[in-house]
Tab-separated table of C-alpha atoms and ligand atoms in Angstrom:
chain	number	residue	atom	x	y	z
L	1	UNK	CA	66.494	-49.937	19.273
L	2	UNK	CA	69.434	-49.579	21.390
L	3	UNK	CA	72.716	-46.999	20.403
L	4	UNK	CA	75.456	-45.913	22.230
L	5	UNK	CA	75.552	-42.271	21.264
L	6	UNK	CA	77.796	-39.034	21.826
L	7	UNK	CA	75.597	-36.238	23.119
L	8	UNK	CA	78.757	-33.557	24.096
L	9	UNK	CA	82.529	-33.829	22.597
L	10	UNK	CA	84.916	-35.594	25.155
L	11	UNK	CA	82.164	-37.071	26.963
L	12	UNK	CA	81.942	-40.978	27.487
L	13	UNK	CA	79.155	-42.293	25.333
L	14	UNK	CA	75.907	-43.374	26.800
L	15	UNK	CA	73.719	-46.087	26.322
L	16	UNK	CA	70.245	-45.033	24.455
L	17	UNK	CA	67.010	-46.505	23.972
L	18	UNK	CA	65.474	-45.030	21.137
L	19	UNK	CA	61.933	-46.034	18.775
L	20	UNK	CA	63.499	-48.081	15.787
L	21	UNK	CA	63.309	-45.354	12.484
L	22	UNK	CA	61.766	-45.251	9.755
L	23	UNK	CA	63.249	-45.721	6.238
L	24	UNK	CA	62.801	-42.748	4.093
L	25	UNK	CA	62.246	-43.144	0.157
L	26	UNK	CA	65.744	-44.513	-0.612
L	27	UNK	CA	66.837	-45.727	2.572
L	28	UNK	CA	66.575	-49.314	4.392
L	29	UNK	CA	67.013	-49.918	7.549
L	30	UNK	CA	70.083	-52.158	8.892
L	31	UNK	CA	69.681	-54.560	12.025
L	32	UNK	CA	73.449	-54.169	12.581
L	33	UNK	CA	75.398	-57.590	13.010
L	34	UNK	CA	78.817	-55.929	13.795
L	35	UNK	CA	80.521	-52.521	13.669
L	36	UNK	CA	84.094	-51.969	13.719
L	37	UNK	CA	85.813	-49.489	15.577
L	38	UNK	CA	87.831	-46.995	13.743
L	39	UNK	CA	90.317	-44.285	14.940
L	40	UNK	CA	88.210	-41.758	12.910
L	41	UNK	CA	85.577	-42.171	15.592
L	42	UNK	CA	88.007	-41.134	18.357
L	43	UNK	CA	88.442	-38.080	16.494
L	44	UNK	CA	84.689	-37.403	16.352
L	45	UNK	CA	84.849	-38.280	20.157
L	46	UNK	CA	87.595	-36.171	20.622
L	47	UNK	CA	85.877	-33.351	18.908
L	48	UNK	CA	88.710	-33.050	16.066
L	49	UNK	CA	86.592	-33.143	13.372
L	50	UNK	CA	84.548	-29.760	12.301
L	51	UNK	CA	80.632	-29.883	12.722
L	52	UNK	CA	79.858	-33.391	13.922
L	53	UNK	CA	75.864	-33.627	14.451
L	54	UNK	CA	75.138	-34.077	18.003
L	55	UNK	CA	74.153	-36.352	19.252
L	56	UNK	CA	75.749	-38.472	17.215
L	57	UNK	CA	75.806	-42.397	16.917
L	58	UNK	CA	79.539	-42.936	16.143
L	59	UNK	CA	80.712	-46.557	13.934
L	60	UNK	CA	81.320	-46.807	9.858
L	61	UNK	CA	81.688	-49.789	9.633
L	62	UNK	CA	78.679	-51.342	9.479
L	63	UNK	CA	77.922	-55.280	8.637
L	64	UNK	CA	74.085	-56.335	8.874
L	65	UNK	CA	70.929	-57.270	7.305
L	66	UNK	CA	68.113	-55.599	5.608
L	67	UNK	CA	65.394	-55.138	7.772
L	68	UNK	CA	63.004	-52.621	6.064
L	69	UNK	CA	63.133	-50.504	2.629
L	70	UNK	CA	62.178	-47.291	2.093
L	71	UNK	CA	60.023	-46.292	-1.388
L	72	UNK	CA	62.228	-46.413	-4.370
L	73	UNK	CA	65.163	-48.555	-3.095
L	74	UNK	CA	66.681	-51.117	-5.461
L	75	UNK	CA	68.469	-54.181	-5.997
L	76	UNK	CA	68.707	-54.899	-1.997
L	77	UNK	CA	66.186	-58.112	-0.405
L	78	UNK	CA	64.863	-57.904	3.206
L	79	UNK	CA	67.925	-59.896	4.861
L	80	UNK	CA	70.122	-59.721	2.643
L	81	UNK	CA	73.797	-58.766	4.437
L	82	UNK	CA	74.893	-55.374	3.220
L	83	UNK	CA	77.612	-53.049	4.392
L	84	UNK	CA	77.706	-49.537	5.452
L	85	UNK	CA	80.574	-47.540	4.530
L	86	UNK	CA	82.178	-43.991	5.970
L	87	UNK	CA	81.049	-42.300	2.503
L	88	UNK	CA	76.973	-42.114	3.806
L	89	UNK	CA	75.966	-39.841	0.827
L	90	UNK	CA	77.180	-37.503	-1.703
L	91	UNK	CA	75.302	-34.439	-4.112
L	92	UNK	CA	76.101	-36.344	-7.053
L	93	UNK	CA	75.859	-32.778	-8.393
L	94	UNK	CA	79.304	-30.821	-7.743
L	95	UNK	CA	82.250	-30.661	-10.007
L	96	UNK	CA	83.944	-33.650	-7.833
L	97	UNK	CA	80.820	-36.087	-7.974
L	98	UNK	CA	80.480	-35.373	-11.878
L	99	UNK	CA	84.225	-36.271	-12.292
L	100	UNK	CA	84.201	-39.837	-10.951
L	101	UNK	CA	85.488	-38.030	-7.208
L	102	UNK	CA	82.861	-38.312	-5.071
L	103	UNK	CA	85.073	-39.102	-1.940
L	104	UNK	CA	85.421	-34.939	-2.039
L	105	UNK	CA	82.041	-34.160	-2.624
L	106	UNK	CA	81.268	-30.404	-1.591
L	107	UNK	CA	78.052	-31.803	-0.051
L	108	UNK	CA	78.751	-35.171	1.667
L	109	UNK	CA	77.404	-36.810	4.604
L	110	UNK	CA	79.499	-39.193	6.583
L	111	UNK	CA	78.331	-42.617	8.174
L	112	UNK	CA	78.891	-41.877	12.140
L	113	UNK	CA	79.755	-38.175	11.737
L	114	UNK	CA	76.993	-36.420	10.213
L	115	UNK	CA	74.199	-39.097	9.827
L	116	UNK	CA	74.314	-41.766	12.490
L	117	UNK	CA	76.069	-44.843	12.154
L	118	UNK	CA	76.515	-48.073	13.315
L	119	UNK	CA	77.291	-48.371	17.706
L	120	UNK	CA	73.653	-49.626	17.946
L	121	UNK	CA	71.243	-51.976	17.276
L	122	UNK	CA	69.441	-50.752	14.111
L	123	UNK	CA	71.135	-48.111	11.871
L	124	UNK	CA	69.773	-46.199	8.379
L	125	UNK	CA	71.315	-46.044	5.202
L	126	UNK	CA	71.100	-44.369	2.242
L	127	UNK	CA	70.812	-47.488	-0.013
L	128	UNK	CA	73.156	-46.330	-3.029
L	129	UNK	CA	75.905	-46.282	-0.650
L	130	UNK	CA	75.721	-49.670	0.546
L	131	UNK	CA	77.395	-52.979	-0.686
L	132	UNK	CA	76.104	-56.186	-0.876
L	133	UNK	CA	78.010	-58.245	1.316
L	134	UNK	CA	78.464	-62.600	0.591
L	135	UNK	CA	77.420	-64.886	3.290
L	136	UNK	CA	80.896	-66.533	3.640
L	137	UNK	CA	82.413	-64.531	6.623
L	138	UNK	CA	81.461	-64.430	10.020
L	139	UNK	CA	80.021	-60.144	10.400
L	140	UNK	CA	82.760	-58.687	12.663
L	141	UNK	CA	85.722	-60.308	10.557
L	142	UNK	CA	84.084	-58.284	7.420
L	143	UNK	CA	83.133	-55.059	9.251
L	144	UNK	CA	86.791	-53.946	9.152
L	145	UNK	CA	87.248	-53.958	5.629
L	146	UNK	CA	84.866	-51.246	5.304
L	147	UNK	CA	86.659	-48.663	6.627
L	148	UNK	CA	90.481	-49.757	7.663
L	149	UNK	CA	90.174	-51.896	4.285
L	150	UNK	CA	88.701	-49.527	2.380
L	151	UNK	CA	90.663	-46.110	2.964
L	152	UNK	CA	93.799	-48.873	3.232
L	153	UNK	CA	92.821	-49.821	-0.292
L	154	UNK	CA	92.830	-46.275	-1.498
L	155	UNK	CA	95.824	-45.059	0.427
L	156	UNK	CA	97.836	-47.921	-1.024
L	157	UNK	CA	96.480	-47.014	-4.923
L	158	UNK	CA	97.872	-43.712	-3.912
L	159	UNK	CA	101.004	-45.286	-3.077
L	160	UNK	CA	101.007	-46.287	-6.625
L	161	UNK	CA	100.309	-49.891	-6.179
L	162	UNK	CA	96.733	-51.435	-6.790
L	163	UNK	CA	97.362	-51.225	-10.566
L	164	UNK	CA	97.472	-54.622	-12.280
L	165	UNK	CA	95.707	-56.235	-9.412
L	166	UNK	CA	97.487	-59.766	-9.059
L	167	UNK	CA	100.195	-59.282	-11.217
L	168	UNK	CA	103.751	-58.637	-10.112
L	169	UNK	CA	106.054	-55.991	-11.139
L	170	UNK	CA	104.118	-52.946	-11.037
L	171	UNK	CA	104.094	-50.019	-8.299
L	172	UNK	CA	106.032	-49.702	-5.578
L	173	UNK	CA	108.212	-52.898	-4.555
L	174	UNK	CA	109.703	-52.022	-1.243
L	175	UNK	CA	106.411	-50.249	0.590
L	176	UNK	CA	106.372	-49.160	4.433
L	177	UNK	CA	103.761	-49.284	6.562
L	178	UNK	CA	103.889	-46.384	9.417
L	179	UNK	CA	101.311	-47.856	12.467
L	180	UNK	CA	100.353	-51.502	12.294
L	181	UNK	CA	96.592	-51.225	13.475
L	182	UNK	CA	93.230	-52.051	11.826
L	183	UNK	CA	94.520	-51.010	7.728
L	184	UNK	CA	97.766	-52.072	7.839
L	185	UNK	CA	97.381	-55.344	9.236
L	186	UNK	CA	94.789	-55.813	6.302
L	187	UNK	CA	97.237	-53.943	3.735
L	188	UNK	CA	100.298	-55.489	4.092
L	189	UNK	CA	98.228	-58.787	3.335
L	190	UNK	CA	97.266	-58.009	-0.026
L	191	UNK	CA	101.127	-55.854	-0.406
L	192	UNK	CA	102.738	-59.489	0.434
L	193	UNK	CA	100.144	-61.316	-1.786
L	194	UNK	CA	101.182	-59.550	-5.112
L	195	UNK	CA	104.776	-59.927	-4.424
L	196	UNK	CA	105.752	-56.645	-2.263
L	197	UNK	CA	107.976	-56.508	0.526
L	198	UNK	CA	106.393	-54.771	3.378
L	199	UNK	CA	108.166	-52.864	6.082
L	200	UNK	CA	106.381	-52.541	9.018
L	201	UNK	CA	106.776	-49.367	12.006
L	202	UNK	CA	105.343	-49.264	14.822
L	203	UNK	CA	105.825	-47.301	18.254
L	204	UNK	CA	109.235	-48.292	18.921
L	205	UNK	CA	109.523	-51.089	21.196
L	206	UNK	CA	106.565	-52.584	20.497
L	207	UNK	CA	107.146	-56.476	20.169
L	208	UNK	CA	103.834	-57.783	19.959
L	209	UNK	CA	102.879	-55.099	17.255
L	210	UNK	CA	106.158	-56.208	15.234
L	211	UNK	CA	105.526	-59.753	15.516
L	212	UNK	CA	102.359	-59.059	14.172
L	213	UNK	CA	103.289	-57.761	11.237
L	214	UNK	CA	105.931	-60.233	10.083
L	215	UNK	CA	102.820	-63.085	10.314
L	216	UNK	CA	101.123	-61.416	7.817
L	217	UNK	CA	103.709	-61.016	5.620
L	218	UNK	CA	105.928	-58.129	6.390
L	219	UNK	CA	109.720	-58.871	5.344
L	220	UNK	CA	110.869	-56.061	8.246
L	221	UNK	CA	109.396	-54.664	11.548
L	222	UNK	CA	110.960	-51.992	13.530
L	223	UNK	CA	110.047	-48.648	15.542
L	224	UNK	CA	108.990	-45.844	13.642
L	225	UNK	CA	112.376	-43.826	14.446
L	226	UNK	CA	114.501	-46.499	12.882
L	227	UNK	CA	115.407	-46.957	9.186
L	228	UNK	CA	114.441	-49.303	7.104
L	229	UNK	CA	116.975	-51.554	5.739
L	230	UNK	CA	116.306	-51.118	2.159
L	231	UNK	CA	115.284	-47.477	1.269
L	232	UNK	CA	111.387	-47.330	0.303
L	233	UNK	CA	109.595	-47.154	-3.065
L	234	UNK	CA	106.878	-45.251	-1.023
L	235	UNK	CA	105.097	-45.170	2.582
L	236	UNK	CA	101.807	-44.918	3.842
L	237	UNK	CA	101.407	-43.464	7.010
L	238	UNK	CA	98.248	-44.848	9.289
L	239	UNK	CA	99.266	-43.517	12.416
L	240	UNK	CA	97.869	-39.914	13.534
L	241	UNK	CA	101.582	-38.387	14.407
L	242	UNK	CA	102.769	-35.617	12.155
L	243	UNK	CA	106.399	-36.367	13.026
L	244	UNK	CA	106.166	-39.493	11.119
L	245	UNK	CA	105.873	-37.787	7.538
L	246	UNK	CA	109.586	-36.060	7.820
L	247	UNK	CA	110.753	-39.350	9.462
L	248	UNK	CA	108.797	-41.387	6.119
L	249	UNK	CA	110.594	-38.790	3.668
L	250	UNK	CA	113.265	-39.817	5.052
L	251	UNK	CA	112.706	-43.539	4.250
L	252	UNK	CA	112.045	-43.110	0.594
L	253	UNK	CA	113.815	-42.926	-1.958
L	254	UNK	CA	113.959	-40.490	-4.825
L	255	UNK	CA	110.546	-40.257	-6.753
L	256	UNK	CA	109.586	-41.493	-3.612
L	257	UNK	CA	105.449	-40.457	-2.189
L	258	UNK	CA	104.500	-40.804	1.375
L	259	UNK	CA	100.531	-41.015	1.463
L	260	UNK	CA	98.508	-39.839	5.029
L	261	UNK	CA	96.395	-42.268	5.176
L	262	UNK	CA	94.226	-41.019	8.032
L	263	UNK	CA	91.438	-38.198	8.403
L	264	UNK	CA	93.318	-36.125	11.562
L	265	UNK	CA	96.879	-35.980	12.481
L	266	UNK	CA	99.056	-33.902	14.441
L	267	UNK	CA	100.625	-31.040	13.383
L	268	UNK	CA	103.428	-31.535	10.702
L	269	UNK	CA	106.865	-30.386	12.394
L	270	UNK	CA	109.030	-28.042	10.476
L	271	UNK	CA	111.563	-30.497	8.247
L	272	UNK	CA	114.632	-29.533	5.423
L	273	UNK	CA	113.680	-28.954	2.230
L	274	UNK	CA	116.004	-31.805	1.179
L	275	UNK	CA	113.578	-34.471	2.173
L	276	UNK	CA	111.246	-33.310	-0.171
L	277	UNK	CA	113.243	-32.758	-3.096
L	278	UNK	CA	114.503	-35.054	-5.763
L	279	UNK	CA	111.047	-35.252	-6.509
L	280	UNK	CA	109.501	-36.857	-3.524
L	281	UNK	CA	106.035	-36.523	-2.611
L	282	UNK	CA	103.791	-36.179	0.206
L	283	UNK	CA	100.137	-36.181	-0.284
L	284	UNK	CA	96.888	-37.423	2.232
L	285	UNK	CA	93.606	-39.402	1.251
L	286	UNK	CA	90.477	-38.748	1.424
L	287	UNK	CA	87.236	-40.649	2.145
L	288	UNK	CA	86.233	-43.155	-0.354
L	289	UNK	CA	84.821	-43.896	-3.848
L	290	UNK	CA	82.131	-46.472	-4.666
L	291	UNK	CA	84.348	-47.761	-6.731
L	292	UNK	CA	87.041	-47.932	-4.577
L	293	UNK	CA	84.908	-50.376	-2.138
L	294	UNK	CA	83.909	-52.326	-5.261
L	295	UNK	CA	87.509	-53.132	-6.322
L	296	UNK	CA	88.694	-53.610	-2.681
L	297	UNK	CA	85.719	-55.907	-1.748
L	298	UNK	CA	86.268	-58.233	-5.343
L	299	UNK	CA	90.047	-58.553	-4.097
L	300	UNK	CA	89.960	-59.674	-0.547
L	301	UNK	CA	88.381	-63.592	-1.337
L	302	UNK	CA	91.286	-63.257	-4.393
L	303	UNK	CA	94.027	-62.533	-1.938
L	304	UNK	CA	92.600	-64.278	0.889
L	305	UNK	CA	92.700	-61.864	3.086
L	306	UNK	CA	91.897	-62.427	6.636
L	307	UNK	CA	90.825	-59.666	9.793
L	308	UNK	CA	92.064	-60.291	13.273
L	309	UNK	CA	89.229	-58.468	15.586
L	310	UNK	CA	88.869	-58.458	19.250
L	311	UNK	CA	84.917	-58.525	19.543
L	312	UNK	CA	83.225	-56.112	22.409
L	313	UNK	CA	79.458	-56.432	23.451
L	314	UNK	CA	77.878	-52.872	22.420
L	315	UNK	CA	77.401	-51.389	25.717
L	316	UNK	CA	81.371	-51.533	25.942
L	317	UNK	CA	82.342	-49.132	22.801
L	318	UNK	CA	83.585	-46.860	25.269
L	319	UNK	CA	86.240	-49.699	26.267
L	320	UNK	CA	86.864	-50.212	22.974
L	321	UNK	CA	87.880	-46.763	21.884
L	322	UNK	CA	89.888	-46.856	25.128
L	323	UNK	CA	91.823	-49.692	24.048
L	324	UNK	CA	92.335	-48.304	20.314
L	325	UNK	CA	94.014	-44.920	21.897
L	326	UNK	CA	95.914	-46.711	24.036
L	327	UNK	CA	97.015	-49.010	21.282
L	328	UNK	CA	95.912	-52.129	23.414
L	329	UNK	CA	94.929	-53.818	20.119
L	330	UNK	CA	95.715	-56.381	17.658
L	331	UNK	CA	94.067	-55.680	14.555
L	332	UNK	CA	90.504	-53.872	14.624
L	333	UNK	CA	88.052	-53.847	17.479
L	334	UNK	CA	84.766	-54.477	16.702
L	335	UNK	CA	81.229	-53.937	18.565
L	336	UNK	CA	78.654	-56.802	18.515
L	337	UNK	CA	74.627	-55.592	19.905
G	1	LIG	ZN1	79.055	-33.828	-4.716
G	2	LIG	ZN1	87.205	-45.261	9.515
């Protein structure tokens, strides 16, 4: 097998040929189809994230098929297309996994982080963590959803929407969307599709990111620094710039919560209590459920929701996560072996 792998933080990654692993009891083995690109690996690459195993074969978001099982594994067929997500594995054990939280299990292992994941060839997998993926979609449009889709799904249940899939009239009805990249483009589909208007910000000035985001539904686009015209029911915020959560308190209204949607962020500048109060709330999101994915991956056929992806050959991840920090992309990047 082949894997593009980080051997030292802030290092480009290099190209590895490596003996294709075995599946242990419970895993299978992936040939990977596609594997999108998310920001959460530039923070691995970056070395903002405590204790990533090194070397380390960055990508969580894995489409392929089954190539091999491991003793014990069940309900998965040898090529059949399954999905890999960031959540690798949890204890099942701790107080978080026993109450129906296993996206803050106290002993987790991440897909890409601290098991390898998916910037190769071939890629393992604990089975129970995988999802059966239907043969509609070509791989790299789907291999977005699994991360950008998924932690958007979550981050916009936080938001207080998500409840009463389909049906109008409940959650938030005026929602902002604070970077337009890989989960908002996805989000704001499903936010338009049951009847929400969507306010899109972006780094001011940035046409092509606004224009985006009024095709796929958004009733507003601006920079991140202007208002909205309406004042928001709540915010997410996918962009990793702490100034943005005073600037989102700003934006809401009372009762108002502004969710961090994403796993690293820069530090929070000092902001007046007033923002906050009347009851407004700030709060981040973590990881993923099982669940979550279930209930995300059911919806997206329902609202028709579609990826935009600019597809790189494998050996070119590092030109990819160039592109993603420089904000060079529409919608998610994804790597093809
Ligand atoms: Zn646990
Ligand atoms: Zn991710």
């Amino acid at each position: 097998m082949r894997a593009m792998v980080l051997e030292r933080l802030r290092t480009p990654l290099v190209m590895r040929e490596r003996s294709a692993p075995e599946s242990a009891s419970g895993e299978i083995l992936i040939e990977v189809g596609a594997c999108g690109v998310c920001r959460t690996d530039l923070h691995v690459v970056d070395g903002e994230l405590p204790n990533p195993k090194l070397p380390i074969v960055p990508g969580h978001e894995i489409v392929g098929r089954v190539a091999a099982m491991g003793a014990g594994v069940a309900g998965l067929a040898i090529g059949e297309r399954v999905g890999v997500p960031w959540l690798g594995s949890t204890c099942g054990l701790c107080p978080y996994c026993r109450s129906g939280r296993e996206n803050l299990c106290d002993r987790p292992l991440f897909t890409g982080y601290t098991r390898d994941g998916g910037y190769a060839t071939h890629a393992l997998a604990d089975a129970r963590y995988c999802f059966p993926l239907p043969e509609r979609r070509d791989d790299a449009e789907v291999a977005p959803f699994l991360c950008a889709g998924l932690i958007g799904w979550r981050s916009y249940r936080m938001a207080g929407a998500g409840e009463g899939i389909g049906a109008e009239g409940t959650g938030p009805q005026a929602l902002g969307l604070y970077g337009f990249g890989a989960a908002a483009h996805i989000l704001a589909q499903i936010a338009a599709w049951q009847g929400r208007r969507v306010y899109a910000f972006t780094r001011s000035g940035d046409d092509a990111a606004q224009a985006f985001a009024k095709s796929l539904g958004a009733v507003w686009a601006g920079g991140s620094d202007e208002m909205p015209p309406e004042p928001l029911d709540a915010a997410i915020i996918f962009a990793p710039v702490g100034a943005l959560v005073p600037m989102a308190l700003k934006a809401v209204k009372k009762g108002g919560r502004v969710v961090c949607g994403g796993i690293h962020m820069s530090d929070i500048p000092s902001f007046p209590y007033r923002l906050l109060w009347e009851e407004r709330q700030v709060v981040s999101v973590a990881n993923l459920t099982r669940a979550d994915a279930r209930e995300f991956l059911t919806l997206v056929p329902q609202a028709g929701v579609k990826s935009e992806v600019t597809r790189y050959p494998l050996e070119q991840a590092n030109e990819a996560l160039a592109d993603l920090r420089e904000g060079r992309l529409q919608g998610a990047a994804v790597l093809i072996p």
